Amino acid sequence: MGKAFARWANELAAAKDDTARQALVATVAMARARSLLDVDLQRHAAWTLAHLHAALGRPEAAIGEARQLESLLTSAPEPTADERAAVGGLLKEIGAGRPRVARPEPSRSPRDAKPNRGAAGD
């Protein structure tokens, strides 16, 4: 898992059977529900839930969580390069294919804008 999305890494590694995994699903879902405005926690929760659902044999739920995580990467705070790479790896791991969300375009300053030449009144 690396450095990205490590909030529940120990619990995820310790969940060796379906009962433990299901208990962790409930714990993470409750944490997520209590912190809806915490984007960082939402990202960690979606990452953990995607892995748990995959381990529980629920590919549709795993893909749904991975896609939600992918979408959360478009929100502030800006995700790290490790987080972006981890999501791409997760999507491949669970069979969801390539990431859908493109990297954001670099911001352009007004100085970079080209003048509107040939407009009426020029």
PDB file of N, CA, C and O in Angstrom, residues 20-100:
ATOM      1  N   ALA A  20     -13.773 -10.427  10.254  1.00  0.00           N
ATOM      2  CA  ALA A  20     -12.948  -9.263  10.592  1.00  0.00           C
ATOM      3  C   ALA A  20     -13.057  -8.186   9.511  1.00  0.00           C
ATOM      4  O   ALA A  20     -13.109  -6.990   9.819  1.00  0.00           O
ATOM      5  N   ARG A  21     -13.103  -8.606   8.269  1.00  0.00           N
ATOM      6  CA  ARG A  21     -13.229  -7.635   7.172  1.00  0.00           C
ATOM      7  C   ARG A  21     -14.566  -6.908   7.238  1.00  0.00           C
ATOM      8  O   ARG A  21     -14.639  -5.697   7.052  1.00  0.00           O
ATOM      9  N   GLN A  22     -15.631  -7.655   7.506  1.00  0.00           N
ATOM     10  CA  GLN A  22     -16.957  -7.041   7.585  1.00  0.00           C
ATOM     11  C   GLN A  22     -17.034  -6.072   8.765  1.00  0.00           C
ATOM     12  O   GLN A  22     -17.635  -4.999   8.653  1.00  0.00           O
ATOM     13  N   ALA A  23     -16.406  -6.421   9.891  1.00  0.00           N
ATOM     14  CA  ALA A  23     -16.371  -5.520  11.046  1.00  0.00           C
ATOM     15  C   ALA A  23     -15.623  -4.241  10.690  1.00  0.00           C
ATOM     16  O   ALA A  23     -16.029  -3.138  11.085  1.00  0.00           O
ATOM     17  N   LEU A  24     -14.539  -4.358   9.924  1.00  0.00           N
ATOM     18  CA  LEU A  24     -13.786  -3.177   9.512  1.00  0.00           C
ATOM     19  C   LEU A  24     -14.584  -2.336   8.519  1.00  0.00           C
ATOM     20  O   LEU A  24     -14.518  -1.103   8.563  1.00  0.00           O
ATOM     21  N   VAL A  25     -15.365  -2.966   7.648  1.00  0.00           N
ATOM     22  CA  VAL A  25     -16.256  -2.216   6.747  1.00  0.00           C
ATOM     23  C   VAL A  25     -17.169  -1.321   7.583  1.00  0.00           C
ATOM     24  O   VAL A  25     -17.325  -0.130   7.291  1.00  0.00           O
ATOM     25  N   ALA A  26     -17.754  -1.878   8.636  1.00  0.00           N
ATOM     26  CA  ALA A  26     -18.662  -1.105   9.483  1.00  0.00           C
ATOM     27  C   ALA A  26     -17.930   0.046  10.179  1.00  0.00           C
ATOM     28  O   ALA A  26     -18.439   1.170  10.231  1.00  0.00           O
ATOM     29  N   THR A  27     -16.736  -0.212  10.669  1.00  0.00           N
ATOM     30  CA  THR A  27     -15.955   0.814  11.356  1.00  0.00           C
ATOM     31  C   THR A  27     -15.602   1.958  10.421  1.00  0.00           C
ATOM     32  O   THR A  27     -15.766   3.141  10.758  1.00  0.00           O
ATOM     33  N   VAL A  28     -15.119   1.621   9.233  1.00  0.00           N
ATOM     34  CA  VAL A  28     -14.712   2.645   8.272  1.00  0.00           C
ATOM     35  C   VAL A  28     -15.937   3.417   7.769  1.00  0.00           C
ATOM     36  O   VAL A  28     -15.893   4.647   7.632  1.00  0.00           O
ATOM     37  N   ALA A  29     -17.028   2.719   7.518  1.00  0.00           N
ATOM     38  CA  ALA A  29     -18.245   3.387   7.042  1.00  0.00           C
ATOM     39  C   ALA A  29     -18.761   4.377   8.086  1.00  0.00           C
ATOM     40  O   ALA A  29     -19.206   5.482   7.731  1.00  0.00           O
ATOM     41  N   MET A  30     -18.690   4.010   9.359  1.00  0.00           N
ATOM     42  CA  MET A  30     -19.126   4.923  10.423  1.00  0.00           C
ATOM     43  C   MET A  30     -18.204   6.139  10.505  1.00  0.00           C
ATOM     44  O   MET A  30     -18.675   7.265  10.648  1.00  0.00           O
ATOM     45  N   ALA A  31     -16.904   5.923  10.399  1.00  0.00           N
ATOM     46  CA  ALA A  31     -15.957   7.045  10.428  1.00  0.00           C
ATOM     47  C   ALA A  31     -16.225   7.984   9.258  1.00  0.00           C
ATOM     48  O   ALA A  31     -16.197   9.211   9.412  1.00  0.00           O
ATOM     49  N   ARG A  32     -16.503   7.410   8.108  1.00  0.00           N
ATOM     50  CA  ARG A  32     -16.781   8.226   6.922  1.00  0.00           C
ATOM     51  C   ARG A  32     -18.064   9.023   7.114  1.00  0.00           C
ATOM     52  O   ARG A  32     -18.114  10.212   6.802  1.00  0.00           O
ATOM     53  N   ALA A  33     -19.089   8.401   7.651  1.00  0.00           N
ATOM     54  CA  ALA A  33     -20.370   9.081   7.852  1.00  0.00           C
ATOM     55  C   ALA A  33     -20.257  10.222   8.863  1.00  0.00           C
ATOM     56  O   ALA A  33     -20.954  11.228   8.748  1.00  0.00           O
ATOM     57  N   ARG A  34     -19.366  10.083   9.828  1.00  0.00           N
ATOM     58  CA  ARG A  34     -19.195  11.114  10.845  1.00  0.00           C
ATOM     59  C   ARG A  34     -18.343  12.285  10.371  1.00  0.00           C
ATOM     60  O   ARG A  34     -18.285  13.306  11.051  1.00  0.00           O
ATOM     61  N   SER A  35     -17.667  12.128   9.248  1.00  0.00           N
ATOM     62  CA  SER A  35     -16.719  13.161   8.800  1.00  0.00           C
ATOM     63  C   SER A  35     -16.915  13.478   7.321  1.00  0.00           C
ATOM     64  O   SER A  35     -15.966  13.442   6.541  1.00  0.00           O
ATOM     65  N   LEU A  36     -18.116  13.807   6.941  1.00  0.00           N
ATOM     66  CA  LEU A  36     -18.425  14.014   5.532  1.00  0.00           C
ATOM     67  C   LEU A  36     -17.671  15.177   4.899  1.00  0.00           C
ATOM     68  O   LEU A  36     -17.463  15.191   3.692  1.00  0.00           O
ATOM     69  N   LEU A  37     -17.240  16.137   5.691  1.00  0.00           N
ATOM     70  CA  LEU A  37     -16.537  17.296   5.136  1.00  0.00           C
ATOM     71  C   LEU A  37     -15.025  17.119   5.128  1.00  0.00           C
ATOM     72  O   LEU A  37     -14.312  17.989   4.629  1.00  0.00           O
ATOM     73  N   ASP A  38     -14.527  16.022   5.646  1.00  0.00           N
ATOM     74  CA  ASP A  38     -13.093  15.754   5.699  1.00  0.00           C
ATOM     75  C   ASP A  38     -12.693  14.949   4.459  1.00  0.00           C
ATOM     76  O   ASP A  38     -12.806  13.728   4.421  1.00  0.00           O
ATOM     77  N   VAL A  39     -12.234  15.644   3.425  1.00  0.00           N
ATOM     78  CA  VAL A  39     -11.925  14.997   2.142  1.00  0.00           C
ATOM     79  C   VAL A  39     -10.812  13.971   2.304  1.00  0.00           C
ATOM     80  O   VAL A  39     -10.870  12.889   1.716  1.00  0.00           O
ATOM     81  N   ASP A  40      -9.826  14.284   3.125  1.00  0.00           N
ATOM     82  CA  ASP A  40      -8.719  13.340   3.332  1.00  0.00           C
ATOM     83  C   ASP A  40      -9.244  12.030   3.940  1.00  0.00           C
ATOM     84  O   ASP A  40      -8.903  10.946   3.474  1.00  0.00           O
ATOM     85  N   LEU A  41     -10.091  12.127   4.953  1.00  0.00           N
ATOM     86  CA  LEU A  41     -10.664  10.923   5.552  1.00  0.00           C
ATOM     87  C   LEU A  41     -11.526  10.179   4.541  1.00  0.00           C
ATOM     88  O   LEU A  41     -11.494   8.939   4.475  1.00  0.00           O
ATOM     89  N   GLN A  42     -12.289  10.907   3.732  1.00  0.00           N
ATOM     90  CA  GLN A  42     -13.128  10.270   2.710  1.00  0.00           C
ATOM     91  C   GLN A  42     -12.274   9.468   1.730  1.00  0.00           C
ATOM     92  O   GLN A  42     -12.648   8.374   1.312  1.00  0.00           O
ATOM     93  N   ARG A  43     -11.120  10.019   1.360  1.00  0.00           N
ATOM     94  CA  ARG A  43     -10.211   9.313   0.453  1.00  0.00           C
ATOM     95  C   ARG A  43      -9.691   8.033   1.094  1.00  0.00           C
ATOM     96  O   ARG A  43      -9.680   6.975   0.464  1.00  0.00           O
ATOM     97  N   HIS A  44      -9.246   8.133   2.338  1.00  0.00           N
ATOM     98  CA  HIS A  44      -8.732   6.956   3.040  1.00  0.00           C
ATOM     99  C   HIS A  44      -9.824   5.899   3.204  1.00  0.00           C
ATOM    100  O   HIS A  44      -9.560   4.696   3.061  1.00  0.00           O
ATOM    101  N   ALA A  45     -11.027   6.344   3.503  1.00  0.00           N
ATOM    102  CA  ALA A  45     -12.144   5.414   3.676  1.00  0.00           C
ATOM    103  C   ALA A  45     -12.464   4.700   2.366  1.00  0.00           C
ATOM    104  O   ALA A  45     -12.643   3.468   2.345  1.00  0.00           O
ATOM    105  N   ALA A  46     -12.532   5.444   1.277  1.00  0.00           N
ATOM    106  CA  ALA A  46     -12.843   4.822  -0.016  1.00  0.00           C
ATOM    107  C   ALA A  46     -11.758   3.816  -0.401  1.00  0.00           C
ATOM    108  O   ALA A  46     -12.061   2.724  -0.908  1.00  0.00           O
ATOM    109  N   TRP A  47     -10.494   4.159  -0.165  1.00  0.00           N
ATOM    110  CA  TRP A  47      -9.376   3.249  -0.448  1.00  0.00           C
ATOM    111  C   TRP A  47      -9.542   1.944   0.346  1.00  0.00           C
ATOM    112  O   TRP A  47      -9.465   0.846  -0.205  1.00  0.00           O
ATOM    113  N   THR A  48      -9.761   2.080   1.644  1.00  0.00           N
ATOM    114  CA  THR A  48      -9.879   0.914   2.519  1.00  0.00           C
ATOM    115  C   THR A  48     -11.100   0.081   2.147  1.00  0.00           C
ATOM    116  O   THR A  48     -11.014  -1.149   2.057  1.00  0.00           O
ATOM    117  N   LEU A  49     -12.224   0.735   1.913  1.00  0.00           N
ATOM    118  CA  LEU A  49     -13.445   0.002   1.568  1.00  0.00           C
ATOM    119  C   LEU A  49     -13.310  -0.713   0.220  1.00  0.00           C
ATOM    120  O   LEU A  49     -13.827  -1.822   0.053  1.00  0.00           O
ATOM    121  N   ALA A  50     -12.626  -0.103  -0.725  1.00  0.00           N
ATOM    122  CA  ALA A  50     -12.413  -0.782  -2.012  1.00  0.00           C
ATOM    123  C   ALA A  50     -11.649  -2.089  -1.802  1.00  0.00           C
ATOM    124  O   ALA A  50     -12.020  -3.126  -2.354  1.00  0.00           O
ATOM    125  N   HIS A  51     -10.607  -2.043  -0.993  1.00  0.00           N
ATOM    126  CA  HIS A  51      -9.834  -3.260  -0.713  1.00  0.00           C
ATOM    127  C   HIS A  51     -10.669  -4.290   0.048  1.00  0.00           C
ATOM    128  O   HIS A  51     -10.599  -5.489  -0.249  1.00  0.00           O
ATOM    129  N   LEU A  52     -11.433  -3.824   1.018  1.00  0.00           N
ATOM    130  CA  LEU A  52     -12.264  -4.754   1.798  1.00  0.00           C
ATOM    131  C   LEU A  52     -13.322  -5.413   0.926  1.00  0.00           C
ATOM    132  O   LEU A  52     -13.523  -6.630   1.001  1.00  0.00           O
ATOM    133  N   HIS A  53     -14.008  -4.630   0.113  1.00  0.00           N
ATOM    134  CA  HIS A  53     -15.043  -5.208  -0.756  1.00  0.00           C
ATOM    135  C   HIS A  53     -14.433  -6.203  -1.741  1.00  0.00           C
ATOM    136  O   HIS A  53     -15.028  -7.258  -2.012  1.00  0.00           O
ATOM    137  N   ALA A  54     -13.260  -5.889  -2.267  1.00  0.00           N
ATOM    138  CA  ALA A  54     -12.596  -6.833  -3.172  1.00  0.00           C
ATOM    139  C   ALA A  54     -12.275  -8.133  -2.442  1.00  0.00           C
ATOM    140  O   ALA A  54     -12.499  -9.230  -2.974  1.00  0.00           O
ATOM    141  N   ALA A  55     -11.775  -8.031  -1.213  1.00  0.00           N
ATOM    142  CA  ALA A  55     -11.435  -9.224  -0.433  1.00  0.00           C
ATOM    143  C   ALA A  55     -12.677 -10.018  -0.042  1.00  0.00           C
ATOM    144  O   ALA A  55     -12.609 -11.240   0.121  1.00  0.00           O
ATOM    145  N   LEU A  56     -13.810  -9.341   0.080  1.00  0.00           N
ATOM    146  CA  LEU A  56     -15.067 -10.012   0.431  1.00  0.00           C
ATOM    147  C   LEU A  56     -15.796 -10.562  -0.794  1.00  0.00           C
ATOM    148  O   LEU A  56     -16.888 -11.099  -0.671  1.00  0.00           O
ATOM    149  N   GLY A  57     -15.212 -10.417  -1.970  1.00  0.00           N
ATOM    150  CA  GLY A  57     -15.833 -10.936  -3.190  1.00  0.00           C
ATOM    151  C   GLY A  57     -16.959 -10.075  -3.715  1.00  0.00           C
ATOM    152  O   GLY A  57     -17.906 -10.579  -4.315  1.00  0.00           O
ATOM    153  N   ARG A  58     -16.864  -8.782  -3.518  1.00  0.00           N
ATOM    154  CA  ARG A  58     -17.876  -7.832  -3.974  1.00  0.00           C
ATOM    155  C   ARG A  58     -17.245  -6.875  -4.995  1.00  0.00           C
ATOM    156  O   ARG A  58     -16.982  -5.710  -4.691  1.00  0.00           O
ATOM    157  N   PRO A  59     -17.000  -7.353  -6.210  1.00  0.00           N
ATOM    158  CA  PRO A  59     -16.277  -6.525  -7.172  1.00  0.00           C
ATOM    159  C   PRO A  59     -16.998  -5.228  -7.541  1.00  0.00           C
ATOM    160  O   PRO A  59     -16.346  -4.197  -7.724  1.00  0.00           O
ATOM    161  N   GLU A  60     -18.322  -5.244  -7.637  1.00  0.00           N
ATOM    162  CA  GLU A  60     -19.036  -4.022  -8.004  1.00  0.00           C
ATOM    163  C   GLU A  60     -18.870  -2.955  -6.935  1.00  0.00           C
ATOM    164  O   GLU A  60     -18.656  -1.782  -7.241  1.00  0.00           O
ATOM    165  N   ALA A  61     -18.964  -3.356  -5.668  1.00  0.00           N
ATOM    166  CA  ALA A  61     -18.788  -2.400  -4.571  1.00  0.00           C
ATOM    167  C   ALA A  61     -17.349  -1.893  -4.528  1.00  0.00           C
ATOM    168  O   ALA A  61     -17.103  -0.708  -4.279  1.00  0.00           O
ATOM    169  N   ALA A  62     -16.395  -2.771  -4.778  1.00  0.00           N
ATOM    170  CA  ALA A  62     -14.986  -2.371  -4.792  1.00  0.00           C
ATOM    171  C   ALA A  62     -14.730  -1.343  -5.897  1.00  0.00           C
ATOM    172  O   ALA A  62     -14.066  -0.321  -5.672  1.00  0.00           O
ATOM    173  N   ILE A  63     -15.264  -1.604  -7.071  1.00  0.00           N
ATOM    174  CA  ILE A  63     -15.084  -0.673  -8.187  1.00  0.00           C
ATOM    175  C   ILE A  63     -15.780   0.652  -7.885  1.00  0.00           C
ATOM    176  O   ILE A  63     -15.236   1.724  -8.162  1.00  0.00           O
ATOM    177  N   GLY A  64     -16.949   0.601  -7.300  1.00  0.00           N
ATOM    178  CA  GLY A  64     -17.655   1.830  -6.930  1.00  0.00           C
ATOM    179  C   GLY A  64     -16.856   2.688  -5.958  1.00  0.00           C
ATOM    180  O   GLY A  64     -16.768   3.904  -6.116  1.00  0.00           O
ATOM    181  N   GLU A  65     -16.256   2.054  -4.959  1.00  0.00           N
ATOM    182  CA  GLU A  65     -15.425   2.794  -4.008  1.00  0.00           C
ATOM    183  C   GLU A  65     -14.184   3.361  -4.687  1.00  0.00           C
ATOM    184  O   GLU A  65     -13.778   4.494  -4.421  1.00  0.00           O
ATOM    185  N   ALA A  66     -13.578   2.585  -5.566  1.00  0.00           N
ATOM    186  CA  ALA A  66     -12.382   3.053  -6.281  1.00  0.00           C
ATOM    187  C   ALA A  66     -12.718   4.243  -7.171  1.00  0.00           C
ATOM    188  O   ALA A  66     -11.956   5.213  -7.248  1.00  0.00           O
ATOM    189  N   ARG A  67     -13.861   4.198  -7.837  1.00  0.00           N
ATOM    190  CA  ARG A  67     -14.278   5.317  -8.681  1.00  0.00           C
ATOM    191  C   ARG A  67     -14.605   6.550  -7.828  1.00  0.00           C
ATOM    192  O   ARG A  67     -14.337   7.682  -8.219  1.00  0.00           O
ATOM    193  N   GLN A  68     -15.190   6.325  -6.638  1.00  0.00           N
ATOM    194  CA  GLN A  68     -15.459   7.440  -5.740  1.00  0.00           C
ATOM    195  C   GLN A  68     -14.139   8.073  -5.294  1.00  0.00           C
ATOM    196  O   GLN A  68     -14.012   9.296  -5.257  1.00  0.00           O
ATOM    197  N   LEU A  69     -13.170   7.241  -4.970  1.00  0.00           N
ATOM    198  CA  LEU A  69     -11.850   7.746  -4.595  1.00  0.00           C
ATOM    199  C   LEU A  69     -11.240   8.548  -5.738  1.00  0.00           C
ATOM    200  O   LEU A  69     -10.691   9.637  -5.530  1.00  0.00           O
ATOM    201  N   GLU A  70     -11.356   8.026  -6.924  1.00  0.00           N
ATOM    202  CA  GLU A  70     -10.838   8.721  -8.104  1.00  0.00           C
ATOM    203  C   GLU A  70     -11.479  10.111  -8.217  1.00  0.00           C
ATOM    204  O   GLU A  70     -10.799  11.100  -8.487  1.00  0.00           O
ATOM    205  N   SER A  71     -12.757  10.189  -7.988  1.00  0.00           N
ATOM    206  CA  SER A  71     -13.464  11.467  -8.033  1.00  0.00           C
ATOM    207  C   SER A  71     -13.007  12.398  -6.908  1.00  0.00           C
ATOM    208  O   SER A  71     -12.846  13.602  -7.115  1.00  0.00           O
ATOM    209  N   LEU A  72     -12.773  11.842  -5.720  1.00  0.00           N
ATOM    210  CA  LEU A  72     -12.322  12.655  -4.591  1.00  0.00           C
ATOM    211  C   LEU A  72     -10.952  13.284  -4.839  1.00  0.00           C
ATOM    212  O   LEU A  72     -10.614  14.295  -4.236  1.00  0.00           O
ATOM    213  N   LEU A  73     -10.183  12.704  -5.731  1.00  0.00           N
ATOM    214  CA  LEU A  73      -8.873  13.274  -6.050  1.00  0.00           C
ATOM    215  C   LEU A  73      -8.982  14.594  -6.800  1.00  0.00           C
ATOM    216  O   LEU A  73      -7.995  15.314  -6.922  1.00  0.00           O
ATOM    217  N   THR A  74     -10.161  14.909  -7.292  1.00  0.00           N
ATOM    218  CA  THR A  74     -10.353  16.180  -7.995  1.00  0.00           C
ATOM    219  C   THR A  74     -10.687  17.313  -7.029  1.00  0.00           C
ATOM    220  O   THR A  74     -10.785  18.459  -7.446  1.00  0.00           O
ATOM    221  N   SER A  75     -10.871  16.982  -5.747  1.00  0.00           N
ATOM    222  CA  SER A  75     -11.195  17.980  -4.727  1.00  0.00           C
ATOM    223  C   SER A  75      -9.936  18.417  -3.989  1.00  0.00           C
ATOM    224  O   SER A  75      -8.966  17.676  -3.922  1.00  0.00           O
ATOM    225  N   ALA A  76     -10.003  19.604  -3.404  1.00  0.00           N
ATOM    226  CA  ALA A  76      -8.905  20.044  -2.536  1.00  0.00           C
ATOM    227  C   ALA A  76      -8.971  19.226  -1.246  1.00  0.00           C
ATOM    228  O   ALA A  76     -10.053  18.805  -0.847  1.00  0.00           O
ATOM    229  N   PRO A  77      -7.882  18.896  -0.652  1.00  0.00           N
ATOM    230  CA  PRO A  77      -6.518  19.288  -0.988  1.00  0.00           C
ATOM    231  C   PRO A  77      -5.995  18.502  -2.185  1.00  0.00           C
ATOM    232  O   PRO A  77      -6.451  17.391  -2.470  1.00  0.00           O
ATOM    233  N   GLU A  78      -5.045  19.101  -2.869  1.00  0.00           N
ATOM    234  CA  GLU A  78      -4.436  18.478  -4.045  1.00  0.00           C
ATOM    235  C   GLU A  78      -3.832  17.137  -3.638  1.00  0.00           C
ATOM    236  O   GLU A  78      -3.101  17.054  -2.661  1.00  0.00           O
ATOM    237  N   PRO A  79      -4.150  16.061  -4.356  1.00  0.00           N
ATOM    238  CA  PRO A  79      -3.563  14.762  -4.010  1.00  0.00           C
ATOM    239  C   PRO A  79      -2.075  14.715  -4.336  1.00  0.00           C
ATOM    240  O   PRO A  79      -1.601  15.433  -5.222  1.00  0.00           O
ATOM    241  N   THR A  80      -1.378  13.866  -3.619  1.00  0.00           N
ATOM    242  CA  THR A  80       0.046  13.692  -3.884  1.00  0.00           C
ATOM    243  C   THR A  80       0.237  12.787  -5.097  1.00  0.00           C
ATOM    244  O   THR A  80      -0.698  12.093  -5.525  1.00  0.00           O
ATOM    245  N   ALA A  81       1.446  12.781  -5.614  1.00  0.00           N
ATOM    246  CA  ALA A  81       1.768  11.880  -6.729  1.00  0.00           C
ATOM    247  C   ALA A  81       1.615  10.429  -6.280  1.00  0.00           C
ATOM    248  O   ALA A  81       1.153   9.579  -7.052  1.00  0.00           O
ATOM    249  N   ASP A  82       1.982  10.127  -5.035  1.00  0.00           N
ATOM    250  CA  ASP A  82       1.816   8.772  -4.502  1.00  0.00           C
ATOM    251  C   ASP A  82       0.349   8.366  -4.477  1.00  0.00           C
ATOM    252  O   ASP A  82       0.008   7.224  -4.790  1.00  0.00           O
ATOM    253  N   GLU A  83      -0.522   9.293  -4.096  1.00  0.00           N
ATOM    254  CA  GLU A  83      -1.952   8.985  -4.058  1.00  0.00           C
ATOM    255  C   GLU A  83      -2.492   8.728  -5.464  1.00  0.00           C
ATOM    256  O   GLU A  83      -3.247   7.771  -5.674  1.00  0.00           O
ATOM    257  N   ARG A  84      -2.112   9.555  -6.419  1.00  0.00           N
ATOM    258  CA  ARG A  84      -2.560   9.340  -7.807  1.00  0.00           C
ATOM    259  C   ARG A  84      -2.092   7.978  -8.321  1.00  0.00           C
ATOM    260  O   ARG A  84      -2.860   7.246  -8.942  1.00  0.00           O
ATOM    261  N   ALA A  85      -0.835   7.658  -8.076  1.00  0.00           N
ATOM    262  CA  ALA A  85      -0.297   6.372  -8.529  1.00  0.00           C
ATOM    263  C   ALA A  85      -0.997   5.212  -7.829  1.00  0.00           C
ATOM    264  O   ALA A  85      -1.298   4.191  -8.458  1.00  0.00           O
ATOM    265  N   ALA A  86      -1.265   5.375  -6.540  1.00  0.00           N
ATOM    266  CA  ALA A  86      -1.928   4.314  -5.783  1.00  0.00           C
ATOM    267  C   ALA A  86      -3.329   4.035  -6.322  1.00  0.00           C
ATOM    268  O   ALA A  86      -3.759   2.880  -6.401  1.00  0.00           O
ATOM    269  N   VAL A  87      -4.040   5.075  -6.708  1.00  0.00           N
ATOM    270  CA  VAL A  87      -5.396   4.889  -7.248  1.00  0.00           C
ATOM    271  C   VAL A  87      -5.329   4.158  -8.588  1.00  0.00           C
ATOM    272  O   VAL A  87      -6.125   3.254  -8.846  1.00  0.00           O
ATOM    273  N   GLY A  88      -4.379   4.527  -9.429  1.00  0.00           N
ATOM    274  CA  GLY A  88      -4.217   3.810 -10.694  1.00  0.00           C
ATOM    275  C   GLY A  88      -3.928   2.332 -10.459  1.00  0.00           C
ATOM    276  O   GLY A  88      -4.496   1.467 -11.126  1.00  0.00           O
ATOM    277  N   GLY A  89      -3.069   2.032  -9.496  1.00  0.00           N
ATOM    278  CA  GLY A  89      -2.768   0.645  -9.155  1.00  0.00           C
ATOM    279  C   GLY A  89      -3.978  -0.081  -8.592  1.00  0.00           C
ATOM    280  O   GLY A  89      -4.215  -1.249  -8.906  1.00  0.00           O
ATOM    281  N   LEU A  90      -4.742   0.602  -7.763  1.00  0.00           N
ATOM    282  CA  LEU A  90      -5.953   0.010  -7.190  1.00  0.00           C
ATOM    283  C   LEU A  90      -6.953  -0.346  -8.283  1.00  0.00           C
ATOM    284  O   LEU A  90      -7.521  -1.441  -8.290  1.00  0.00           O
ATOM    285  N   LEU A  91      -7.166   0.572  -9.211  1.00  0.00           N
ATOM    286  CA  LEU A  91      -8.118   0.317 -10.293  1.00  0.00           C
ATOM    287  C   LEU A  91      -7.709  -0.907 -11.108  1.00  0.00           C
ATOM    288  O   LEU A  91      -8.554  -1.737 -11.461  1.00  0.00           O
ATOM    289  N   LYS A  92      -6.433  -1.047 -11.389  1.00  0.00           N
ATOM    290  CA  LYS A  92      -5.953  -2.225 -12.119  1.00  0.00           C
ATOM    291  C   LYS A  92      -6.120  -3.482 -11.279  1.00  0.00           C
ATOM    292  O   LYS A  92      -6.544  -4.519 -11.777  1.00  0.00           O
ATOM    293  N   GLU A  93      -5.769  -3.377  -9.996  1.00  0.00           N
ATOM    294  CA  GLU A  93      -5.824  -4.520  -9.084  1.00  0.00           C
ATOM    295  C   GLU A  93      -7.230  -5.111  -8.981  1.00  0.00           C
ATOM    296  O   GLU A  93      -7.397  -6.329  -8.933  1.00  0.00           O
ATOM    297  N   ILE A  94      -8.236  -4.255  -8.949  1.00  0.00           N
ATOM    298  CA  ILE A  94      -9.608  -4.758  -8.787  1.00  0.00           C
ATOM    299  C   ILE A  94     -10.322  -4.941 -10.119  1.00  0.00           C
ATOM    300  O   ILE A  94     -11.498  -5.280 -10.148  1.00  0.00           O
ATOM    301  N   GLY A  95      -9.610  -4.715 -11.215  1.00  0.00           N
ATOM    302  CA  GLY A  95     -10.194  -4.961 -12.529  1.00  0.00           C
ATOM    303  C   GLY A  95     -11.093  -3.858 -13.041  1.00  0.00           C
ATOM    304  O   GLY A  95     -11.975  -4.102 -13.861  1.00  0.00           O
ATOM    305  N   ALA A  96     -10.879  -2.626 -12.571  1.00  0.00           N
ATOM    306  CA  ALA A  96     -11.720  -1.510 -12.992  1.00  0.00           C
ATOM    307  C   ALA A  96     -11.172  -0.782 -14.208  1.00  0.00           C
ATOM    308  O   ALA A  96     -11.805   0.129 -14.712  1.00  0.00           O
ATOM    309  N   GLY A  97     -10.016  -1.167 -14.668  1.00  0.00           N
ATOM    310  CA  GLY A  97      -9.451  -0.531 -15.849  1.00  0.00           C
ATOM    311  C   GLY A  97      -8.687   0.726 -15.525  1.00  0.00           C
ATOM    312  O   GLY A  97      -8.218   0.931 -14.417  1.00  0.00           O
ATOM    313  N   ARG A  98      -8.609   1.586 -16.513  1.00  0.00           N
ATOM    314  CA  ARG A  98      -7.817   2.817 -16.402  1.00  0.00           C
ATOM    315  C   ARG A  98      -8.563   3.896 -15.627  1.00  0.00           C
ATOM    316  O   ARG A  98      -9.790   3.926 -15.618  1.00  0.00           O
ATOM    317  N   PRO A  99      -7.820   4.818 -15.038  1.00  0.00           N
ATOM    318  CA  PRO A  99      -8.471   5.951 -14.376  1.00  0.00           C
ATOM    319  C   PRO A  99      -9.300   6.762 -15.360  1.00  0.00           C
ATOM    320  O   PRO A  99      -8.938   6.904 -16.517  1.00  0.00           O
ATOM    321  N   ARG A 100     -10.432   7.265 -14.905  1.00  0.00           N
ATOM    322  CA  ARG A 100     -11.319   8.074 -15.751  1.00  0.00           C
ATOM    323  C   ARG A 100     -11.019   9.563 -15.636  1.00  0.00           C
ATOM    324  O   ARG A 100     -11.298  10.321 -16.535  1.00  0.00           O
TER     325      ARG A 100
END
